Amino acid sequence: MTRLVSGSFSQGNTINNSRKHKRLPKPFPVMLCPLTFSPSSFNHDAYCIDISKGGLSLETRRAYTIGDKLQVKIHMPRLNKYSPGFFKYYENDADQYFTAISEVAWCKSQAGSYCVGIKFINVDEDQSIALGGLINNALSQFSASL
């Protein structure tokens, strides 16, 4: 189920603020890989709370430090449908991922897990366009159902 949220999400509360991008609350599975000099593997224990073209908030069992650089890989069915390039014709939900280099903006402890704010710092242009299209479509469908 999708809820329209204005502002950020914190322990079930919404807070109105002036964000640059619209946020879509969706529980997409998120894989994180710290960008370090030694090779790392993705952690599969994070879930998206909400996402925008500028970043996402997620829940994970691991604490991160503000400024940590991460590679983010988010499974997003139907993402390619909104791609301006070739990938809009590739409709295999099993293989549709949004990937970005990101930075930890904040991290808060809550009830045995952590709520982490992630800022995208390097995103492929076609992926950014596709993400914006997916978010706008989902939010307009939600608004129409009210």
PDB file of N, CA and C in Angstrom, residues 29-128:
ATOM      1  N   PRO A  29      13.104  -3.139  -1.742  1.00  0.00           N
ATOM      2  CA  PRO A  29      14.306  -3.708  -1.134  1.00  0.00           C
ATOM      3  C   PRO A  29      15.527  -2.913  -1.607  1.00  0.00           C
ATOM      4  N   VAL A  30      16.445  -2.645  -0.709  1.00  0.00           N
ATOM      5  CA  VAL A  30      17.626  -1.843  -1.020  1.00  0.00           C
ATOM      6  C   VAL A  30      18.872  -2.632  -0.661  1.00  0.00           C
ATOM      7  N   MET A  31      19.864  -2.648  -1.564  1.00  0.00           N
ATOM      8  CA  MET A  31      21.160  -3.258  -1.292  1.00  0.00           C
ATOM      9  C   MET A  31      22.177  -2.132  -1.181  1.00  0.00           C
ATOM     10  N   LEU A  32      23.022  -2.193  -0.161  1.00  0.00           N
ATOM     11  CA  LEU A  32      24.023  -1.160   0.087  1.00  0.00           C
ATOM     12  C   LEU A  32      25.414  -1.773   0.038  1.00  0.00           C
ATOM     13  N   CYS A  33      26.348  -1.050  -0.542  1.00  0.00           N
ATOM     14  CA  CYS A  33      27.736  -1.490  -0.585  1.00  0.00           C
ATOM     15  C   CYS A  33      28.615  -0.299  -0.234  1.00  0.00           C
ATOM     16  N   PRO A  34      29.300  -0.343   0.913  1.00  0.00           N
ATOM     17  CA  PRO A  34      30.195   0.765   1.260  1.00  0.00           C
ATOM     18  C   PRO A  34      31.283   0.932   0.200  1.00  0.00           C
ATOM     19  N   LEU A  35      31.585   2.169  -0.164  1.00  0.00           N
ATOM     20  CA  LEU A  35      32.652   2.447  -1.119  1.00  0.00           C
ATOM     21  C   LEU A  35      33.956   2.568  -0.335  1.00  0.00           C
ATOM     22  N   THR A  36      34.729   1.487  -0.360  1.00  0.00           N
ATOM     23  CA  THR A  36      35.991   1.429   0.372  1.00  0.00           C
ATOM     24  C   THR A  36      37.075   0.941  -0.577  1.00  0.00           C
ATOM     25  N   PHE A  37      38.313   0.977  -0.125  1.00  0.00           N
ATOM     26  CA  PHE A  37      39.414   0.512  -0.961  1.00  0.00           C
ATOM     27  C   PHE A  37      39.442  -1.005  -1.070  1.00  0.00           C
ATOM     28  N   SER A  38      38.895  -1.700  -0.084  1.00  0.00           N
ATOM     29  CA  SER A  38      38.801  -3.150  -0.185  1.00  0.00           C
ATOM     30  C   SER A  38      37.433  -3.505  -0.759  1.00  0.00           C
ATOM     31  N   PRO A  39      37.375  -4.523  -1.621  1.00  0.00           N
ATOM     32  CA  PRO A  39      36.087  -4.887  -2.218  1.00  0.00           C
ATOM     33  C   PRO A  39      35.074  -5.285  -1.144  1.00  0.00           C
ATOM     34  N   SER A  40      33.860  -4.815  -1.303  1.00  0.00           N
ATOM     35  CA  SER A  40      32.780  -5.144  -0.370  1.00  0.00           C
ATOM     36  C   SER A  40      31.648  -5.792  -1.136  1.00  0.00           C
ATOM     37  N   SER A  41      30.850  -6.542  -0.424  1.00  0.00           N
ATOM     38  CA  SER A  41      29.661  -7.103  -1.052  1.00  0.00           C
ATOM     39  C   SER A  41      28.446  -6.339  -0.550  1.00  0.00           C
ATOM     40  N   PHE A  42      27.371  -6.420  -1.306  1.00  0.00           N
ATOM     41  CA  PHE A  42      26.149  -5.724  -0.933  1.00  0.00           C
ATOM     42  C   PHE A  42      25.528  -6.351   0.306  1.00  0.00           C
ATOM     43  N   ASN A  43      25.002  -5.500   1.189  1.00  0.00           N
ATOM     44  CA  ASN A  43      24.192  -5.953   2.320  1.00  0.00           C
ATOM     45  C   ASN A  43      22.746  -5.928   1.853  1.00  0.00           C
ATOM     46  N   HIS A  44      21.985  -6.939   2.198  1.00  0.00           N
ATOM     47  CA  HIS A  44      20.608  -7.053   1.713  1.00  0.00           C
ATOM     48  C   HIS A  44      19.575  -6.788   2.803  1.00  0.00           C
ATOM     49  N   ASP A  45      19.957  -6.091   3.837  1.00  0.00           N
ATOM     50  CA  ASP A  45      19.059  -5.955   4.975  1.00  0.00           C
ATOM     51  C   ASP A  45      18.450  -4.567   5.121  1.00  0.00           C
ATOM     52  N   ALA A  46      18.291  -3.849   4.042  1.00  0.00           N
ATOM     53  CA  ALA A  46      17.719  -2.500   4.120  1.00  0.00           C
ATOM     54  C   ALA A  46      16.436  -2.435   3.301  1.00  0.00           C
ATOM     55  N   TYR A  47      15.502  -1.612   3.764  1.00  0.00           N
ATOM     56  CA  TYR A  47      14.247  -1.402   3.044  1.00  0.00           C
ATOM     57  C   TYR A  47      13.949   0.082   2.969  1.00  0.00           C
ATOM     58  N   CYS A  48      13.532   0.493   1.799  1.00  0.00           N
ATOM     59  CA  CYS A  48      13.201   1.889   1.540  1.00  0.00           C
ATOM     60  C   CYS A  48      11.973   2.303   2.349  1.00  0.00           C
ATOM     61  N   ILE A  49      12.033   3.462   2.981  1.00  0.00           N
ATOM     62  CA  ILE A  49      10.864   4.054   3.632  1.00  0.00           C
ATOM     63  C   ILE A  49      10.175   4.970   2.633  1.00  0.00           C
ATOM     64  N   ASP A  50      10.962   5.864   2.027  1.00  0.00           N
ATOM     65  CA  ASP A  50      10.447   6.691   0.941  1.00  0.00           C
ATOM     66  C   ASP A  50      11.616   7.105   0.061  1.00  0.00           C
ATOM     67  N   ILE A  51      11.285   7.487  -1.185  1.00  0.00           N
ATOM     68  CA  ILE A  51      12.316   7.795  -2.169  1.00  0.00           C
ATOM     69  C   ILE A  51      11.912   9.014  -2.983  1.00  0.00           C
ATOM     70  N   SER A  52      12.912   9.783  -3.404  1.00  0.00           N
ATOM     71  CA  SER A  52      12.706  10.915  -4.307  1.00  0.00           C
ATOM     72  C   SER A  52      13.851  10.896  -5.317  1.00  0.00           C
ATOM     73  N   LYS A  53      13.837  11.830  -6.271  1.00  0.00           N
ATOM     74  CA  LYS A  53      14.936  11.918  -7.226  1.00  0.00           C
ATOM     75  C   LYS A  53      16.241  12.318  -6.547  1.00  0.00           C
ATOM     76  N   GLY A  54      16.169  12.905  -5.363  1.00  0.00           N
ATOM     77  CA  GLY A  54      17.368  13.370  -4.679  1.00  0.00           C
ATOM     78  C   GLY A  54      17.940  12.414  -3.651  1.00  0.00           C
ATOM     79  N   GLY A  55      17.167  11.395  -3.255  1.00  0.00           N
ATOM     80  CA  GLY A  55      17.658  10.457  -2.255  1.00  0.00           C
ATOM     81  C   GLY A  55      16.546   9.609  -1.684  1.00  0.00           C
ATOM     82  N   LEU A  56      16.837   8.919  -0.594  1.00  0.00           N
ATOM     83  CA  LEU A  56      15.836   8.074   0.032  1.00  0.00           C
ATOM     84  C   LEU A  56      16.104   7.986   1.522  1.00  0.00           C
ATOM     85  N   SER A  57      15.085   7.582   2.246  1.00  0.00           N
ATOM     86  CA  SER A  57      15.281   7.192   3.637  1.00  0.00           C
ATOM     87  C   SER A  57      15.018   5.700   3.683  1.00  0.00           C
ATOM     88  N   LEU A  58      15.770   5.019   4.517  1.00  0.00           N
ATOM     89  CA  LEU A  58      15.641   3.566   4.578  1.00  0.00           C
ATOM     90  C   LEU A  58      15.808   3.086   6.003  1.00  0.00           C
ATOM     91  N   GLU A  59      15.378   1.848   6.218  1.00  0.00           N
ATOM     92  CA  GLU A  59      15.539   1.196   7.514  1.00  0.00           C
ATOM     93  C   GLU A  59      16.519   0.048   7.344  1.00  0.00           C
ATOM     94  N   THR A  60      17.469  -0.044   8.264  1.00  0.00           N
ATOM     95  CA  THR A  60      18.482  -1.083   8.214  1.00  0.00           C
ATOM     96  C   THR A  60      18.909  -1.457   9.632  1.00  0.00           C
ATOM     97  N   ARG A  61      19.577  -2.595   9.768  1.00  0.00           N
ATOM     98  CA  ARG A  61      20.061  -3.021  11.083  1.00  0.00           C
ATOM     99  C   ARG A  61      21.446  -2.459  11.392  1.00  0.00           C
ATOM    100  N   ARG A  62      22.065  -1.818  10.408  1.00  0.00           N
ATOM    101  CA  ARG A  62      23.426  -1.313  10.573  1.00  0.00           C
ATOM    102  C   ARG A  62      23.435   0.207  10.711  1.00  0.00           C
ATOM    103  N   ALA A  63      24.268   0.712  11.615  1.00  0.00           N
ATOM    104  CA  ALA A  63      24.450   2.162  11.756  1.00  0.00           C
ATOM    105  C   ALA A  63      25.472   2.637  10.729  1.00  0.00           C
ATOM    106  N   TYR A  64      25.242   3.806  10.177  1.00  0.00           N
ATOM    107  CA  TYR A  64      26.174   4.435   9.256  1.00  0.00           C
ATOM    108  C   TYR A  64      26.570   5.791   9.814  1.00  0.00           C
ATOM    109  N   THR A  65      27.714   6.276   9.382  1.00  0.00           N
ATOM    110  CA  THR A  65      28.219   7.577   9.804  1.00  0.00           C
ATOM    111  C   THR A  65      27.892   8.613   8.735  1.00  0.00           C
ATOM    112  N   ILE A  66      27.504   9.806   9.174  1.00  0.00           N
ATOM    113  CA  ILE A  66      27.236  10.887   8.227  1.00  0.00           C
ATOM    114  C   ILE A  66      28.471  11.074   7.348  1.00  0.00           C
ATOM    115  N   GLY A  67      28.236  11.139   6.050  1.00  0.00           N
ATOM    116  CA  GLY A  67      29.329  11.293   5.091  1.00  0.00           C
ATOM    117  C   GLY A  67      29.794   9.993   4.466  1.00  0.00           C
ATOM    118  N   ASP A  68      29.396   8.822   5.027  1.00  0.00           N
ATOM    119  CA  ASP A  68      29.761   7.540   4.415  1.00  0.00           C
ATOM    120  C   ASP A  68      29.279   7.518   2.973  1.00  0.00           C
ATOM    121  N   LYS A  69      30.131   7.038   2.070  1.00  0.00           N
ATOM    122  CA  LYS A  69      29.759   6.886   0.662  1.00  0.00           C
ATOM    123  C   LYS A  69      29.314   5.439   0.448  1.00  0.00           C
ATOM    124  N   LEU A  70      28.185   5.285  -0.250  1.00  0.00           N
ATOM    125  CA  LEU A  70      27.610   3.962  -0.492  1.00  0.00           C
ATOM    126  C   LEU A  70      27.185   3.833  -1.943  1.00  0.00           C
ATOM    127  N   GLN A  71      27.300   2.631  -2.469  1.00  0.00           N
ATOM    128  CA  GLN A  71      26.633   2.328  -3.726  1.00  0.00           C
ATOM    129  C   GLN A  71      25.274   1.759  -3.345  1.00  0.00           C
ATOM    130  N   VAL A  72      24.216   2.310  -3.920  1.00  0.00           N
ATOM    131  CA  VAL A  72      22.851   1.895  -3.616  1.00  0.00           C
ATOM    132  C   VAL A  72      22.297   1.163  -4.832  1.00  0.00           C
ATOM    133  N   LYS A  73      21.664   0.032  -4.587  1.00  0.00           N
ATOM    134  CA  LYS A  73      21.024  -0.744  -5.654  1.00  0.00           C
ATOM    135  C   LYS A  73      19.622  -1.090  -5.161  1.00  0.00           C
ATOM    136  N   ILE A  74      18.597  -0.563  -5.847  1.00  0.00           N
ATOM    137  CA  ILE A  74      17.215  -0.702  -5.394  1.00  0.00           C
ATOM    138  C   ILE A  74      16.411  -1.448  -6.449  1.00  0.00           C
ATOM    139  N   HIS A  75      15.811  -2.566  -6.060  1.00  0.00           N
ATOM    140  CA  HIS A  75      14.947  -3.299  -6.985  1.00  0.00           C
ATOM    141  C   HIS A  75      13.640  -2.536  -7.133  1.00  0.00           C
ATOM    142  N   MET A  76      13.354  -2.076  -8.361  1.00  0.00           N
ATOM    143  CA  MET A  76      12.167  -1.255  -8.618  1.00  0.00           C
ATOM    144  C   MET A  76      11.436  -1.785  -9.853  1.00  0.00           C
ATOM    145  N   PRO A  77      10.482  -2.706  -9.666  1.00  0.00           N
ATOM    146  CA  PRO A  77       9.712  -3.194 -10.805  1.00  0.00           C
ATOM    147  C   PRO A  77       9.092  -2.029 -11.576  1.00  0.00           C
ATOM    148  N   ARG A  78       9.080  -2.147 -12.887  1.00  0.00           N
ATOM    149  CA  ARG A  78       8.489  -1.170 -13.808  1.00  0.00           C
ATOM    150  C   ARG A  78       9.325   0.098 -13.979  1.00  0.00           C
ATOM    151  N   LEU A  79      10.501   0.185 -13.387  1.00  0.00           N
ATOM    152  CA  LEU A  79      11.339   1.379 -13.532  1.00  0.00           C
ATOM    153  C   LEU A  79      11.669   1.655 -14.998  1.00  0.00           C
ATOM    154  N   ASN A  80      12.036   0.609 -15.742  1.00  0.00           N
ATOM    155  CA  ASN A  80      12.458   0.799 -17.132  1.00  0.00           C
ATOM    156  C   ASN A  80      11.359   1.361 -18.017  1.00  0.00           C
ATOM    157  N   LYS A  81      10.118   1.184 -17.637  1.00  0.00           N
ATOM    158  CA  LYS A  81       8.992   1.727 -18.408  1.00  0.00           C
ATOM    159  C   LYS A  81       9.116   3.241 -18.569  1.00  0.00           C
ATOM    160  N   TYR A  82       9.763   3.899 -17.625  1.00  0.00           N
ATOM    161  CA  TYR A  82       9.875   5.358 -17.620  1.00  0.00           C
ATOM    162  C   TYR A  82      11.221   5.851 -18.155  1.00  0.00           C
ATOM    163  N   SER A  83      12.052   4.938 -18.636  1.00  0.00           N
ATOM    164  CA  SER A  83      13.361   5.310 -19.164  1.00  0.00           C
ATOM    165  C   SER A  83      13.212   5.971 -20.532  1.00  0.00           C
ATOM    166  N   PRO A  84      13.976   7.047 -20.797  1.00  0.00           N
ATOM    167  CA  PRO A  84      13.887   7.691 -22.103  1.00  0.00           C
ATOM    168  C   PRO A  84      14.631   6.912 -23.185  1.00  0.00           C
ATOM    169  N   GLY A  85      15.446   5.953 -22.812  1.00  0.00           N
ATOM    170  CA  GLY A  85      16.263   5.226 -23.775  1.00  0.00           C
ATOM    171  C   GLY A  85      15.742   3.837 -24.074  1.00  0.00           C
ATOM    172  N   PHE A  86      16.656   2.992 -24.490  1.00  0.00           N
ATOM    173  CA  PHE A  86      16.363   1.629 -24.896  1.00  0.00           C
ATOM    174  C   PHE A  86      15.659   0.829 -23.814  1.00  0.00           C
ATOM    175  N   PHE A  87      15.995   1.046 -22.557  1.00  0.00           N
ATOM    176  CA  PHE A  87      15.511   0.190 -21.478  1.00  0.00           C
ATOM    177  C   PHE A  87      14.005   0.234 -21.274  1.00  0.00           C
ATOM    178  N   LYS A  88      13.311   1.236 -21.833  1.00  0.00           N
ATOM    179  CA  LYS A  88      11.857   1.252 -21.669  1.00  0.00           C
ATOM    180  C   LYS A  88      11.212   0.065 -22.376  1.00  0.00           C
ATOM    181  N   TYR A  89      11.932  -0.542 -23.296  1.00  0.00           N
ATOM    182  CA  TYR A  89      11.411  -1.706 -24.013  1.00  0.00           C
ATOM    183  C   TYR A  89      11.791  -3.010 -23.326  1.00  0.00           C
ATOM    184  N   TYR A  90      12.596  -2.931 -22.306  1.00  0.00           N
ATOM    185  CA  TYR A  90      13.055  -4.105 -21.582  1.00  0.00           C
ATOM    186  C   TYR A  90      12.223  -4.231 -20.320  1.00  0.00           C
ATOM    187  N   GLU A  91      11.153  -4.994 -20.393  1.00  0.00           N
ATOM    188  CA  GLU A  91      10.189  -5.068 -19.282  1.00  0.00           C
ATOM    189  C   GLU A  91      10.303  -6.375 -18.508  1.00  0.00           C
ATOM    190  N   ASN A  92      11.455  -6.664 -17.951  1.00  0.00           N
ATOM    191  CA  ASN A  92      11.641  -7.838 -17.121  1.00  0.00           C
ATOM    192  C   ASN A  92      11.794  -7.361 -15.684  1.00  0.00           C
ATOM    193  N   ASP A  93      10.721  -7.437 -14.897  1.00  0.00           N
ATOM    194  CA  ASP A  93      10.736  -6.909 -13.533  1.00  0.00           C
ATOM    195  C   ASP A  93      11.839  -7.506 -12.664  1.00  0.00           C
ATOM    196  N   ALA A  94      12.270  -8.715 -12.980  1.00  0.00           N
ATOM    197  CA  ALA A  94      13.273  -9.370 -12.146  1.00  0.00           C
ATOM    198  C   ALA A  94      14.622  -8.660 -12.203  1.00  0.00           C
ATOM    199  N   ASP A  95      14.879  -7.933 -13.268  1.00  0.00           N
ATOM    200  CA  ASP A  95      16.201  -7.334 -13.457  1.00  0.00           C
ATOM    201  C   ASP A  95      16.209  -5.812 -13.460  1.00  0.00           C
ATOM    202  N   GLN A  96      15.194  -5.163 -12.929  1.00  0.00           N
ATOM    203  CA  GLN A  96      15.141  -3.710 -12.975  1.00  0.00           C
ATOM    204  C   GLN A  96      15.619  -3.120 -11.653  1.00  0.00           C
ATOM    205  N   TYR A  97      16.775  -2.482 -11.706  1.00  0.00           N
ATOM    206  CA  TYR A  97      17.378  -1.881 -10.523  1.00  0.00           C
ATOM    207  C   TYR A  97      17.731  -0.428 -10.790  1.00  0.00           C
ATOM    208  N   PHE A  98      17.528   0.396  -9.782  1.00  0.00           N
ATOM    209  CA  PHE A  98      18.021   1.764  -9.789  1.00  0.00           C
ATOM    210  C   PHE A  98      19.334   1.731  -9.026  1.00  0.00           C
ATOM    211  N   THR A  99      20.402   2.244  -9.621  1.00  0.00           N
ATOM    212  CA  THR A  99      21.693   2.262  -8.941  1.00  0.00           C
ATOM    213  C   THR A  99      22.229   3.686  -8.880  1.00  0.00           C
ATOM    214  N   ALA A 100      22.924   3.996  -7.806  1.00  0.00           N
ATOM    215  CA  ALA A 100      23.487   5.332  -7.632  1.00  0.00           C
ATOM    216  C   ALA A 100      24.620   5.286  -6.618  1.00  0.00           C
ATOM    217  N   ILE A 101      25.521   6.227  -6.756  1.00  0.00           N
ATOM    218  CA  ILE A 101      26.506   6.481  -5.711  1.00  0.00           C
ATOM    219  C   ILE A 101      25.850   7.493  -4.783  1.00  0.00           C
ATOM    220  N   SER A 102      25.985   7.268  -3.494  1.00  0.00           N
ATOM    221  CA  SER A 102      25.248   8.104  -2.547  1.00  0.00           C
ATOM    222  C   SER A 102      26.097   8.413  -1.317  1.00  0.00           C
ATOM    223  N   GLU A 103      25.525   9.272  -0.479  1.00  0.00           N
ATOM    224  CA  GLU A 103      26.194   9.696   0.746  1.00  0.00           C
ATOM    225  C   GLU A 103      25.185   9.689   1.888  1.00  0.00           C
ATOM    226  N   VAL A 104      25.604   9.224   3.050  1.00  0.00           N
ATOM    227  CA  VAL A 104      24.735   9.220   4.226  1.00  0.00           C
ATOM    228  C   VAL A 104      24.587  10.659   4.730  1.00  0.00           C
ATOM    229  N   ALA A 105      23.336  11.135   4.798  1.00  0.00           N
ATOM    230  CA  ALA A 105      23.042  12.498   5.263  1.00  0.00           C
ATOM    231  C   ALA A 105      22.740  12.519   6.760  1.00  0.00           C
ATOM    232  N   TRP A 106      22.108  11.453   7.254  1.00  0.00           N
ATOM    233  CA  TRP A 106      21.786  11.350   8.678  1.00  0.00           C
ATOM    234  C   TRP A 106      21.503   9.892   9.023  1.00  0.00           C
ATOM    235  N   CYS A 107      21.594   9.571  10.309  1.00  0.00           N
ATOM    236  CA  CYS A 107      21.326   8.213  10.786  1.00  0.00           C
ATOM    237  C   CYS A 107      20.769   8.314  12.197  1.00  0.00           C
ATOM    238  N   LYS A 108      19.584   7.721  12.410  1.00  0.00           N
ATOM    239  CA  LYS A 108      18.927   7.778  13.721  1.00  0.00           C
ATOM    240  C   LYS A 108      18.595   6.367  14.191  1.00  0.00           C
ATOM    241  N   SER A 109      18.892   6.091  15.443  1.00  0.00           N
ATOM    242  CA  SER A 109      18.554   4.809  16.046  1.00  0.00           C
ATOM    243  C   SER A 109      17.073   4.802  16.400  1.00  0.00           C
ATOM    244  N   GLN A 110      16.410   3.665  16.101  1.00  0.00           N
ATOM    245  CA  GLN A 110      14.996   3.540  16.472  1.00  0.00           C
ATOM    246  C   GLN A 110      14.644   2.074  16.656  1.00  0.00           C
ATOM    247  N   ALA A 111      14.219   1.704  17.826  1.00  0.00           N
ATOM    248  CA  ALA A 111      13.673   0.380  18.146  1.00  0.00           C
ATOM    249  C   ALA A 111      14.458  -0.779  17.533  1.00  0.00           C
ATOM    250  N   GLY A 112      15.746  -0.868  17.808  1.00  0.00           N
ATOM    251  CA  GLY A 112      16.542  -1.997  17.346  1.00  0.00           C
ATOM    252  C   GLY A 112      17.016  -1.917  15.911  1.00  0.00           C
ATOM    253  N   SER A 113      16.735  -0.840  15.216  1.00  0.00           N
ATOM    254  CA  SER A 113      17.215  -0.659  13.852  1.00  0.00           C
ATOM    255  C   SER A 113      17.622   0.803  13.674  1.00  0.00           C
ATOM    256  N   TYR A 114      17.967   1.162  12.458  1.00  0.00           N
ATOM    257  CA  TYR A 114      18.385   2.530  12.168  1.00  0.00           C
ATOM    258  C   TYR A 114      17.603   3.062  10.978  1.00  0.00           C
ATOM    259  N   CYS A 115      17.207   4.302  11.069  1.00  0.00           N
ATOM    260  CA  CYS A 115      16.584   5.016   9.963  1.00  0.00           C
ATOM    261  C   CYS A 115      17.690   5.903   9.389  1.00  0.00           C
ATOM    262  N   VAL A 116      17.972   5.740   8.095  1.00  0.00           N
ATOM    263  CA  VAL A 116      19.114   6.403   7.473  1.00  0.00           C
ATOM    264  C   VAL A 116      18.646   7.245   6.294  1.00  0.00           C
ATOM    265  N   GLY A 117      19.124   8.478   6.237  1.00  0.00           N
ATOM    266  CA  GLY A 117      18.855   9.361   5.106  1.00  0.00           C
ATOM    267  C   GLY A 117      20.009   9.285   4.128  1.00  0.00           C
ATOM    268  N   ILE A 118      19.692   9.011   2.875  1.00  0.00           N
ATOM    269  CA  ILE A 118      20.689   8.821   1.828  1.00  0.00           C
ATOM    270  C   ILE A 118      20.494   9.894   0.756  1.00  0.00           C
ATOM    271  N   LYS A 119      21.572  10.573   0.389  1.00  0.00           N
ATOM    272  CA  LYS A 119      21.531  11.577  -0.678  1.00  0.00           C
ATOM    273  C   LYS A 119      22.241  11.006  -1.901  1.00  0.00           C
ATOM    274  N   PHE A 120      21.559  11.011  -3.061  1.00  0.00           N
ATOM    275  CA  PHE A 120      22.199  10.552  -4.291  1.00  0.00           C
ATOM    276  C   PHE A 120      23.204  11.614  -4.735  1.00  0.00           C
ATOM    277  N   ILE A 121      24.443  11.193  -5.017  1.00  0.00           N
ATOM    278  CA  ILE A 121      25.447  12.156  -5.474  1.00  0.00           C
ATOM    279  C   ILE A 121      25.925  11.881  -6.893  1.00  0.00           C
ATOM    280  N   ASN A 122      25.665  10.685  -7.422  1.00  0.00           N
ATOM    281  CA  ASN A 122      26.021  10.379  -8.804  1.00  0.00           C
ATOM    282  C   ASN A 122      25.017   9.368  -9.343  1.00  0.00           C
ATOM    283  N   VAL A 123      24.163   9.835 -10.270  1.00  0.00           N
ATOM    284  CA  VAL A 123      23.109   8.999 -10.848  1.00  0.00           C
ATOM    285  C   VAL A 123      23.152   9.153 -12.362  1.00  0.00           C
ATOM    286  N   ASP A 124      23.044   8.045 -13.082  1.00  0.00           N
ATOM    287  CA  ASP A 124      22.931   8.089 -14.533  1.00  0.00           C
ATOM    288  C   ASP A 124      21.703   8.914 -14.915  1.00  0.00           C
ATOM    289  N   GLU A 125      21.822   9.769 -15.927  1.00  0.00           N
ATOM    290  CA  GLU A 125      20.729  10.670 -16.306  1.00  0.00           C
ATOM    291  C   GLU A 125      19.457   9.911 -16.692  1.00  0.00           C
ATOM    292  N   ASP A 126      19.581   8.837 -17.475  1.00  0.00           N
ATOM    293  CA  ASP A 126      18.395   8.059 -17.855  1.00  0.00           C
ATOM    294  C   ASP A 126      17.726   7.437 -16.630  1.00  0.00           C
ATOM    295  N   GLN A 127      18.532   6.983 -15.668  1.00  0.00           N
ATOM    296  CA  GLN A 127      17.958   6.407 -14.446  1.00  0.00           C
ATOM    297  C   GLN A 127      17.240   7.475 -13.633  1.00  0.00           C
ATOM    298  N   SER A 128      17.800   8.673 -13.582  1.00  0.00           N
ATOM    299  CA  SER A 128      17.162   9.773 -12.857  1.00  0.00           C
ATOM    300  C   SER A 128      15.822  10.134 -13.493  1.00  0.00           C
TER     301      SER A 128
END
